[in-house]
PDB file of C-alpha atoms in Angstrom:
ATOM      1  CA  UNK A   1      11.314  28.297   3.306  1.00 98.00           C
ATOM      2  CA  UNK A   2      12.860  28.246  -0.302  1.00 98.00           C
ATOM      3  CA  UNK A   3      15.987  27.396  -1.109  1.00 98.00           C
ATOM      4  CA  UNK A   4      18.105  30.269  -1.090  1.00 97.00           C
ATOM      5  CA  UNK A   5      21.353  30.672  -3.049  1.00 91.00           C
ATOM      6  CA  UNK A   6      22.064  27.843  -6.264  1.00 96.00           C
ATOM      7  CA  UNK A   7      22.382  24.327  -6.520  1.00 98.00           C
ATOM      8  CA  UNK A   8      25.671  25.033  -8.290  1.00 97.00           C
ATOM      9  CA  UNK A   9      26.849  26.698  -5.201  1.00 98.00           C
ATOM     10  CA  UNK A  10      28.773  23.901  -2.351  1.00 98.00           C
ATOM     11  CA  UNK A  11      26.380  22.246  -0.026  1.00 98.00           C
ATOM     12  CA  UNK A  12      28.741  23.938   2.615  1.00 98.00           C
ATOM     13  CA  UNK A  13      28.020  27.177   0.590  1.00 98.00           C
ATOM     14  CA  UNK A  14      24.564  26.492   0.679  1.00 98.00           C
ATOM     15  CA  UNK A  15      24.201  25.328   4.231  1.00 98.00           C
ATOM     16  CA  UNK A  16      25.651  29.062   5.176  1.00 98.00           C
ATOM     17  CA  UNK A  17      22.974  30.555   3.027  1.00 98.00           C
ATOM     18  CA  UNK A  18      20.139  28.630   4.646  1.00 98.00           C
ATOM     19  CA  UNK A  19      21.188  29.053   8.264  1.00 98.00           C
ATOM     20  CA  UNK A  20      21.186  33.049   7.972  1.00 98.00           C
ATOM     21  CA  UNK A  21      17.931  32.638   6.186  1.00 98.00           C
ATOM     22  CA  UNK A  22      16.198  30.738   8.820  1.00 98.00           C
ATOM     23  CA  UNK A  23      18.240  32.954  11.565  1.00 98.00           C
ATOM     24  CA  UNK A  24      15.597  35.883  11.725  1.00 98.00           C
ATOM     25  CA  UNK A  25      13.192  33.558  11.591  1.00 98.00           C
ATOM     26  CA  UNK A  26      14.508  31.934  14.787  1.00 98.00           C
ATOM     27  CA  UNK A  27      15.147  35.061  16.187  1.00 98.00           C
ATOM     28  CA  UNK A  28      11.240  35.948  15.769  1.00 98.00           C
ATOM     29  CA  UNK A  29      10.304  32.630  17.755  1.00 98.00           C
ATOM     30  CA  UNK A  30      12.060  33.257  20.474  1.00 98.00           C
ATOM     31  CA  UNK A  31      10.124  36.900  20.343  1.00 98.00           C
ATOM     32  CA  UNK A  32       6.842  35.608  20.041  1.00 98.00           C
ATOM     33  CA  UNK A  33       7.593  32.605  22.881  1.00 98.00           C
ATOM     34  CA  UNK A  34       7.596  29.780  20.870  1.00 98.00           C
ATOM     35  CA  UNK A  35       8.434  26.724  23.047  1.00 98.00           C
ATOM     36  CA  UNK A  36       8.654  23.853  20.183  1.00 98.00           C
ATOM     37  CA  UNK A  37      10.163  25.307  16.802  1.00 99.00           C
ATOM     38  CA  UNK A  38      10.641  22.445  13.880  1.00 98.00           C
ATOM     39  CA  UNK A  39      12.229  22.852  10.677  1.00 98.00           C
ATOM     40  CA  UNK A  40      11.263  21.871   6.824  1.00 98.00           C
ATOM     41  CA  UNK A  41      13.150  18.058   5.824  1.00 98.00           C
ATOM     42  CA  UNK A  42      17.240  18.704   5.196  1.00 98.00           C
ATOM     43  CA  UNK A  43      16.462  22.154   5.957  1.00 98.00           C
ATOM     44  CA  UNK A  44      19.640  23.429   5.456  1.00 98.00           C
ATOM     45  CA  UNK A  45      20.353  21.863   1.852  1.00 98.00           C
ATOM     46  CA  UNK A  46      18.425  21.323  -1.542  1.00 98.00           C
ATOM     47  CA  UNK A  47      16.343  18.755  -1.621  1.00 98.00           C
ATOM     48  CA  UNK A  48      18.838  16.707  -4.116  1.00 98.00           C
ATOM     49  CA  UNK A  49      17.179  13.027  -4.344  1.00 98.00           C
ATOM     50  CA  UNK A  50      15.947  14.086  -7.680  1.00 97.00           C
ATOM     51  CA  UNK A  51      19.964  13.668  -8.882  1.00 97.00           C
ATOM     52  CA  UNK A  52      22.008  11.002  -7.948  1.00 97.00           C
ATOM     53  CA  UNK A  53      25.017  13.126  -7.998  1.00 97.00           C
ATOM     54  CA  UNK A  54      27.816  12.293  -4.951  1.00 98.00           C
ATOM     55  CA  UNK A  55      28.612  15.546  -4.550  1.00 98.00           C
ATOM     56  CA  UNK A  56      25.399  15.835  -2.143  1.00 98.00           C
ATOM     57  CA  UNK A  57      27.658  13.658   0.111  1.00 98.00           C
ATOM     58  CA  UNK A  58      29.633  16.304   1.385  1.00 98.00           C
ATOM     59  CA  UNK A  59      26.233  18.149   2.842  1.00 98.00           C
ATOM     60  CA  UNK A  60      26.192  15.546   5.511  1.00 98.00           C
ATOM     61  CA  UNK A  61      27.223  16.009   8.730  1.00 98.00           C
ATOM     62  CA  UNK A  62      27.521  14.523  12.326  1.00 98.00           C
ATOM     63  CA  UNK A  63      25.074  14.724  14.745  1.00 98.00           C
ATOM     64  CA  UNK A  64      25.289  15.807  17.698  1.00 98.00           C
ATOM     65  CA  UNK A  65      28.564  17.193  17.376  1.00 98.00           C
ATOM     66  CA  UNK A  66      28.400  18.852  13.629  1.00 98.00           C
ATOM     67  CA  UNK A  67      28.577  22.464  13.307  1.00 98.00           C
ATOM     68  CA  UNK A  68      24.435  22.937  12.630  1.00 98.00           C
ATOM     69  CA  UNK A  69      23.529  21.197  15.573  1.00 98.00           C
ATOM     70  CA  UNK A  70      25.944  22.901  17.978  1.00 98.00           C
ATOM     71  CA  UNK A  71      24.400  25.884  16.543  1.00 98.00           C
ATOM     72  CA  UNK A  72      21.246  25.094  17.241  1.00 99.00           C
ATOM     73  CA  UNK A  73      21.936  23.914  20.580  1.00 98.00           C
ATOM     74  CA  UNK A  74      23.332  27.793  21.762  1.00 98.00           C
ATOM     75  CA  UNK A  75      19.831  28.795  20.046  1.00 98.00           C
ATOM     76  CA  UNK A  76      17.552  26.663  21.599  1.00 98.00           C
ATOM     77  CA  UNK A  77      19.164  27.412  25.060  1.00 98.00           C
ATOM     78  CA  UNK A  78      19.137  31.064  24.176  1.00 98.00           C
ATOM     79  CA  UNK A  79      15.889  31.284  23.828  1.00 98.00           C
ATOM     80  CA  UNK A  80      14.582  28.426  26.268  1.00 98.00           C
ATOM     81  CA  UNK A  81      12.775  27.085  22.954  1.00 98.00           C
ATOM     82  CA  UNK A  82      12.763  22.800  21.833  1.00 99.00           C
ATOM     83  CA  UNK A  83      14.050  22.956  18.611  1.00 99.00           C
ATOM     84  CA  UNK A  84      13.769  19.933  15.981  1.00 99.00           C
ATOM     85  CA  UNK A  85      16.617  19.675  13.473  1.00 99.00           C
ATOM     86  CA  UNK A  86      16.515  18.073  10.243  1.00 99.00           C
ATOM     87  CA  UNK A  87      19.408  17.442   8.689  1.00 98.00           C
ATOM     88  CA  UNK A  88      21.262  15.426   6.382  1.00 98.00           C
ATOM     89  CA  UNK A  89      23.276  13.122   9.286  1.00 98.00           C
ATOM     90  CA  UNK A  90      26.860  11.374   8.549  1.00 98.00           C
ATOM     91  CA  UNK A  91      27.684   8.568  11.017  1.00 98.00           C
ATOM     92  CA  UNK A  92      30.523   7.215   9.215  1.00 98.00           C
ATOM     93  CA  UNK A  93      32.307   8.258   6.173  1.00 98.00           C
ATOM     94  CA  UNK A  94      29.679   5.998   3.541  1.00 97.00           C
ATOM     95  CA  UNK A  95      26.860   5.812   6.233  1.00 98.00           C
ATOM     96  CA  UNK A  96      24.567   8.764   5.788  1.00 98.00           C
ATOM     97  CA  UNK A  97      21.037   9.073   7.441  1.00 98.00           C
ATOM     98  CA  UNK A  98      17.790  11.267   7.094  1.00 98.00           C
ATOM     99  CA  UNK A  99      17.551  12.434  10.143  1.00 98.00           C
ATOM    100  CA  UNK A 100      16.432  14.930  12.787  1.00 98.00           C
ATOM    101  CA  UNK A 101      18.205  16.406  16.599  1.00 98.00           C
ATOM    102  CA  UNK A 102      15.479  16.818  18.694  1.00 99.00           C
ATOM    103  CA  UNK A 103      17.466  19.814  21.905  1.00 99.00           C
ATOM    104  CA  UNK A 104      15.824  20.652  24.925  1.00 99.00           C
ATOM    105  CA  UNK A 105      14.577  24.267  26.062  1.00 98.00           C
ATOM    106  CA  UNK A 106      17.785  24.609  27.790  1.00 98.00           C
ATOM    107  CA  UNK A 107      20.310  23.301  24.725  1.00 98.00           C
ATOM    108  CA  UNK A 108      20.572  19.596  25.721  1.00 98.00           C
ATOM    109  CA  UNK A 109      21.011  17.712  22.999  1.00 98.00           C
ATOM    110  CA  UNK A 110      18.247  14.943  23.999  1.00 98.00           C
ATOM    111  CA  UNK A 111      18.971  12.223  20.595  1.00 98.00           C
ATOM    112  CA  UNK A 112      17.896  11.919  17.312  1.00 98.00           C
ATOM    113  CA  UNK A 113      14.916  10.192  15.360  1.00 98.00           C
ATOM    114  CA  UNK A 114      16.553   8.679  11.567  1.00 98.00           C
ATOM    115  CA  UNK A 115      13.802   8.097   8.826  1.00 98.00           C
ATOM    116  CA  UNK A 116      12.601   4.648   8.556  1.00 98.00           C
ATOM    117  CA  UNK A 117      10.809   4.927   5.416  1.00 98.00           C
ATOM    118  CA  UNK A 118      12.810   5.938   2.203  1.00 98.00           C
ATOM    119  CA  UNK A 119      11.337   5.800  -1.251  1.00 97.00           C
ATOM    120  CA  UNK A 120      13.090   4.821  -4.855  1.00 95.00           C
ATOM    121  CA  UNK A 121      10.735   5.954  -7.002  1.00 93.00           C
ATOM    122  CA  UNK A 122      11.535   8.965 -10.465  1.00 90.00           C
ATOM    123  CA  UNK A 123      12.547  12.183  -8.907  1.00 91.00           C
ATOM    124  CA  UNK A 124      13.199  10.723  -5.325  1.00 95.00           C
ATOM    125  CA  UNK A 125      16.100   8.618  -5.731  1.00 97.00           C
ATOM    126  CA  UNK A 126      16.687   8.807  -1.767  1.00 98.00           C
ATOM    127  CA  UNK A 127      17.773   5.023  -1.186  1.00 98.00           C
ATOM    128  CA  UNK A 128      20.869   6.494  -3.436  1.00 98.00           C
ATOM    129  CA  UNK A 129      21.721   9.335  -0.394  1.00 98.00           C
ATOM    130  CA  UNK A 130      20.169   7.601   2.783  1.00 98.00           C
ATOM    131  CA  UNK A 131      20.343   4.414   4.830  1.00 98.00           C
ATOM    132  CA  UNK A 132      17.386   3.477   6.498  1.00 98.00           C
ATOM    133  CA  UNK A 133      16.730   4.246   9.812  1.00 98.00           C
ATOM    134  CA  UNK A 134      15.940   1.484  12.400  1.00 96.00           C
ATOM    135  CA  UNK A 135      14.772   2.773  16.260  1.00 91.00           C
ATOM    136  CA  UNK A 136      12.404   2.049  18.888  1.00 95.00           C
ATOM    137  CA  UNK A 137      10.101   5.191  17.966  1.00 98.00           C
ATOM    138  CA  UNK A 138      11.673   7.895  20.592  1.00 98.00           C
ATOM    139  CA  UNK A 139       9.319  10.238  22.502  1.00 98.00           C
ATOM    140  CA  UNK A 140      11.410  13.280  23.780  1.00 98.00           C
ATOM    141  CA  UNK A 141       9.955  14.223  27.270  1.00 98.00           C
ATOM    142  CA  UNK A 142      11.057  17.665  27.040  1.00 98.00           C
ATOM    143  CA  UNK A 143      10.444  20.789  28.785  1.00 98.00           C
ATOM    144  CA  UNK A 144       7.330  21.147  27.178  1.00 98.00           C
ATOM    145  CA  UNK A 145       5.606  18.183  26.051  1.00 98.00           C
ATOM    146  CA  UNK A 146       6.427  14.919  25.019  1.00 98.00           C
ATOM    147  CA  UNK A 147       7.164  14.673  21.358  1.00 99.00           C
ATOM    148  CA  UNK A 148       7.749  12.294  18.677  1.00 98.00           C
ATOM    149  CA  UNK A 149       9.637  12.796  14.645  1.00 99.00           C
ATOM    150  CA  UNK A 150       8.710  11.373  11.628  1.00 98.00           C
ATOM    151  CA  UNK A 151       9.931  12.124   8.323  1.00 98.00           C
ATOM    152  CA  UNK A 152       8.071  13.298   5.188  1.00 98.00           C
ATOM    153  CA  UNK A 153       7.578   9.727   3.418  1.00 98.00           C
ATOM    154  CA  UNK A 154       7.023   8.330   6.421  1.00 98.00           C
ATOM    155  CA  UNK A 155       3.524  10.171   6.860  1.00 98.00           C
ATOM    156  CA  UNK A 156       2.591   7.306   4.882  1.00 98.00           C
ATOM    157  CA  UNK A 157       2.995   4.589   6.876  1.00 97.00           C
ATOM    158  CA  UNK A 158       0.258   4.261   9.838  1.00 98.00           C
ATOM    159  CA  UNK A 159       2.558   1.976  12.139  1.00 97.00           C
ATOM    160  CA  UNK A 160       4.716   4.697  13.130  1.00 98.00           C
ATOM    161  CA  UNK A 161       2.356   7.246  13.966  1.00 98.00           C
ATOM    162  CA  UNK A 162       0.768   4.791  16.398  1.00 98.00           C
ATOM    163  CA  UNK A 163       4.295   3.312  17.534  1.00 98.00           C
ATOM    164  CA  UNK A 164       5.135   6.907  18.733  1.00 98.00           C
ATOM    165  CA  UNK A 165       1.776   7.966  20.435  1.00 98.00           C
ATOM    166  CA  UNK A 166       2.184   4.399  22.509  1.00 98.00           C
ATOM    167  CA  UNK A 167       5.482   5.371  23.261  1.00 98.00           C
ATOM    168  CA  UNK A 168       3.892   8.858  24.744  1.00 98.00           C
ATOM    169  CA  UNK A 169       3.777  11.248  21.720  1.00 98.00           C
ATOM    170  CA  UNK A 170       1.613  13.999  22.298  1.00 98.00           C
ATOM    171  CA  UNK A 171       3.306  16.255  19.498  1.00 99.00           C
ATOM    172  CA  UNK A 172       4.313  14.736  16.674  1.00 99.00           C
ATOM    173  CA  UNK A 173       6.272  16.673  13.709  1.00 99.00           C
ATOM    174  CA  UNK A 174       6.861  15.373  10.061  1.00 98.00           C
ATOM    175  CA  UNK A 175       8.963  17.687   8.204  1.00 98.00           C
ATOM    176  CA  UNK A 176       8.945  17.466   4.289  1.00 98.00           C
ATOM    177  CA  UNK A 177       9.822  18.518   1.351  1.00 98.00           C
ATOM    178  CA  UNK A 178       7.194  17.438  -1.085  1.00 97.00           C
ATOM    179  CA  UNK A 179       5.926  18.626  -4.231  1.00 97.00           C
ATOM    180  CA  UNK A 180       2.481  19.406  -6.060  1.00 96.00           C
ATOM    181  CA  UNK A 181       0.821  15.773  -7.785  1.00 90.00           C
ATOM    182  CA  UNK A 182      -0.265  12.742  -6.355  1.00 85.00           C
ATOM    183  CA  UNK A 183       1.059  13.907  -2.539  1.00 89.00           C
ATOM    184  CA  UNK A 184      -1.206  17.091  -2.352  1.00 95.00           C
ATOM    185  CA  UNK A 185      -4.186  15.385  -2.443  1.00 95.00           C
ATOM    186  CA  UNK A 186      -2.849  13.606   0.278  1.00 97.00           C
ATOM    187  CA  UNK A 187      -1.477  16.308   2.043  1.00 98.00           C
ATOM    188  CA  UNK A 188      -4.710  17.249   3.695  1.00 97.00           C
ATOM    189  CA  UNK A 189      -5.924  13.713   4.556  1.00 98.00           C
ATOM    190  CA  UNK A 190      -2.823  11.677   5.615  1.00 98.00           C
ATOM    191  CA  UNK A 191      -2.069  14.110   9.284  1.00 98.00           C
ATOM    192  CA  UNK A 192      -5.234  14.868  10.266  1.00 98.00           C
ATOM    193  CA  UNK A 193      -6.201  11.414  10.001  1.00 98.00           C
ATOM    194  CA  UNK A 194      -3.413   9.949  11.912  1.00 98.00           C
ATOM    195  CA  UNK A 195      -3.760  12.981  14.616  1.00 98.00           C
ATOM    196  CA  UNK A 196      -7.719  10.879  14.870  1.00 98.00           C
ATOM    197  CA  UNK A 197      -6.165   8.004  15.283  1.00 98.00           C
ATOM    198  CA  UNK A 198      -3.518   8.441  17.926  1.00 98.00           C
ATOM    199  CA  UNK A 199      -5.031  11.278  19.529  1.00 98.00           C
ATOM    200  CA  UNK A 200      -2.150  13.732  19.086  1.00 98.00           C
ATOM    201  CA  UNK A 201      -1.514  16.718  17.896  1.00 99.00           C
ATOM    202  CA  UNK A 202       0.464  17.028  14.395  1.00 99.00           C
ATOM    203  CA  UNK A 203       2.850  19.800  13.208  1.00 98.00           C
ATOM    204  CA  UNK A 204       3.165  18.855   9.183  1.00 98.00           C
ATOM    205  CA  UNK A 205       5.806  21.435   7.587  1.00 98.00           C
ATOM    206  CA  UNK A 206       6.978  21.579   4.565  1.00 98.00           C
ATOM    207  CA  UNK A 207       9.371  23.448   1.970  1.00 98.00           C
ATOM    208  CA  UNK A 208       8.133  25.673  -0.416  1.00 98.00           C
ATOM    209  CA  UNK A 209       9.338  26.979  -4.099  1.00 98.00           C
ATOM    210  CA  UNK A 210      10.833  25.545  -6.927  1.00 98.00           C
ATOM    211  CA  UNK A 211      14.533  23.746  -7.364  1.00 98.00           C
ATOM    212  CA  UNK A 212      16.592  24.022 -10.271  1.00 97.00           C
ATOM    213  CA  UNK A 213      18.276  22.074 -12.462  1.00 97.00           C
ATOM    214  CA  UNK A 214      15.315  19.464 -11.195  1.00 97.00           C
ATOM    215  CA  UNK A 215      12.945  21.405 -11.241  1.00 96.00           C
ATOM    216  CA  UNK A 216      10.512  18.163 -10.175  1.00 96.00           C
ATOM    217  CA  UNK A 217       7.683  20.355  -9.214  1.00 96.00           C
ATOM    218  CA  UNK A 218       6.251  23.060  -6.760  1.00 98.00           C
ATOM    219  CA  UNK A 219       7.269  22.648  -3.600  1.00 98.00           C
ATOM    220  CA  UNK A 220       3.407  23.738  -2.088  1.00 98.00           C
ATOM    221  CA  UNK A 221       4.379  25.107   1.511  1.00 98.00           C
ATOM    222  CA  UNK A 222       0.839  24.556   4.063  1.00 98.00           C
ATOM    223  CA  UNK A 223       2.461  23.843   6.688  1.00 98.00           C
ATOM    224  CA  UNK A 224      -0.058  23.316   9.394  1.00 98.00           C
ATOM    225  CA  UNK A 225      -0.970  22.038  12.723  1.00 98.00           C
ATOM    226  CA  UNK A 226      -3.792  19.538  13.212  1.00 98.00           C
ATOM    227  CA  UNK A 227      -5.326  18.746  16.958  1.00 98.00           C
ATOM    228  CA  UNK A 228      -6.522  15.444  18.306  1.00 98.00           C
ATOM    229  CA  UNK A 229     -10.155  16.157  16.492  1.00 98.00           C
ATOM    230  CA  UNK A 230      -8.074  16.184  12.571  1.00 98.00           C
ATOM    231  CA  UNK A 231      -8.932  19.652  12.667  1.00 98.00           C
ATOM    232  CA  UNK A 232      -6.180  21.808  10.943  1.00 98.00           C
ATOM    233  CA  UNK A 233      -6.763  24.957  13.383  1.00 98.00           C
ATOM    234  CA  UNK A 234      -3.755  27.131  10.941  1.00 98.00           C
ATOM    235  CA  UNK A 235      -1.905  26.957   7.764  1.00 98.00           C
ATOM    236  CA  UNK A 236       0.607  28.644   6.572  1.00 98.00           C
ATOM    237  CA  UNK A 237       1.114  30.048   3.084  1.00 98.00           C
ATOM    238  CA  UNK A 238       1.730  28.322  -0.458  1.00 98.00           C
ATOM    239  CA  UNK A 239       4.594  29.860  -1.598  1.00 97.00           C
ATOM    240  CA  UNK A 240       6.186  32.478   1.066  1.00 98.00           C
ATOM    241  CA  UNK A 241       9.105  32.140   3.649  1.00 98.00           C
ATOM    242  CA  UNK A 242       7.022  31.712   6.975  1.00 98.00           C
ATOM    243  CA  UNK A 243       7.038  31.301  11.278  1.00 98.00           C
ATOM    244  CA  UNK A 244       4.068  29.813  11.585  1.00 98.00           C
ATOM    245  CA  UNK A 245       3.305  30.305  15.361  1.00 98.00           C
ATOM    246  CA  UNK A 246       0.033  28.385  16.937  1.00 98.00           C
ATOM    247  CA  UNK A 247      -1.031  27.426  20.815  1.00 98.00           C
ATOM    248  CA  UNK A 248      -1.895  24.204  20.753  1.00 98.00           C
ATOM    249  CA  UNK A 249      -4.858  23.054  23.868  1.00 97.00           C
ATOM    250  CA  UNK A 250      -2.560  19.836  25.069  1.00 97.00           C
ATOM    251  CA  UNK A 251      -5.557  19.288  27.587  1.00 98.00           C
ATOM    252  CA  UNK A 252      -7.602  17.857  24.562  1.00 98.00           C
ATOM    253  CA  UNK A 253      -5.252  14.917  24.156  1.00 98.00           C
ATOM    254  CA  UNK A 254      -6.478  13.108  27.235  1.00 98.00           C
ATOM    255  CA  UNK A 255      -9.533  14.463  26.434  1.00 98.00           C
ATOM    256  CA  UNK A 256      -9.956  12.916  22.908  1.00 98.00           C
ATOM    257  CA  UNK A 257      -8.113   9.815  24.433  1.00 98.00           C
ATOM    258  CA  UNK A 258     -10.377   9.203  26.746  1.00 98.00           C
ATOM    259  CA  UNK A 259     -13.393   9.461  24.517  1.00 98.00           C
ATOM    260  CA  UNK A 260     -12.505   7.224  21.522  1.00 97.00           C
ATOM    261  CA  UNK A 261     -10.226   4.717  23.610  1.00 98.00           C
ATOM    262  CA  UNK A 262      -8.852   3.520  20.520  1.00 98.00           C
ATOM    263  CA  UNK A 263      -5.567   2.557  23.007  1.00 98.00           C
ATOM    264  CA  UNK A 264      -7.503   0.794  24.766  1.00 98.00           C
ATOM    265  CA  UNK A 265      -9.728  -1.069  22.345  1.00 98.00           C
ATOM    266  CA  UNK A 266      -6.784  -2.391  19.769  1.00 97.00           C
ATOM    267  CA  UNK A 267      -6.401  -6.358  19.726  1.00 97.00           C
ATOM    268  CA  UNK A 268      -2.428  -6.035  18.569  1.00 96.00           C
ATOM    269  CA  UNK A 269      -2.492 -10.453  19.141  1.00 96.00           C
ATOM    270  CA  UNK A 270      -4.537  -9.974  16.130  1.00 97.00           C
ATOM    271  CA  UNK A 271      -1.832  -8.169  14.015  1.00 95.00           C
ATOM    272  CA  UNK A 272       0.824 -10.566  13.082  1.00 94.00           C
ATOM    273  CA  UNK A 273      -0.110 -10.204   9.403  1.00 93.00           C
ATOM    274  CA  UNK A 274       1.365  -6.841   9.775  1.00 92.00           C
ATOM    275  CA  UNK A 275       4.881  -8.216  10.621  1.00 90.00           C
ATOM    276  CA  UNK A 276       4.885 -11.464   9.216  1.00 89.00           C
ATOM    277  CA  UNK A 277       7.633 -10.494   6.768  1.00 79.00           C
ATOM    278  CA  UNK A 278       5.292 -11.133   3.276  1.00 69.00           C
TER     279      UNK A 278
END
């Protein structure tokens, strides 16, 4: 979805505009029988990280007690739908995370994932806004599947995909805010490669449009589902607000993992170089 309203508005006003814009799509997802729904990264706000403006700290809210998570709990229960809710999280005043709440199909809050890898490069001053998350790579045993979450820049790091898969994830969502340029070439490479390496489905979600006054580039949409063989099965448009719905054959997870046996043939005792701190 594109940004609704103006970045000159308050974070509360923008949040309401974005919620209002999403509600018809959530209702449509319910009508179509969607079982697992995910929004884009920090879906209630602009991607404000091209700035270093403290105004955007006011966009953070608690998980699960904040208004957005509580509303999504109600909607998840209403539609019997798992909802992944990527928002700007406040733990306490001054401690903020890029996070996603996971809500089960009965409206139960299951937990959250906090973005692990935080970029700090021109146009993406995320360390100004987000503390790095530290987790044991949670996998949520939802009513419909074992679900993992990885957020935007995380996708460039193969270790987290593998950790989520080893913890049992069959489907991993990657809510993003990524613009045309270097990353667009990688958009169709990294998630399919990670799906193959880990024998899982991945849902890659991106926002659309341009966001002023920063205009760091075009958020190029093209959200998609990729299967455990690395085949993109369905893809959204580049520039339209859109609900993309797709059926996934989860038996393929078992079939592909039993065929390739990557998990059996791993040699973790030889990988200590990956964690020696250098």
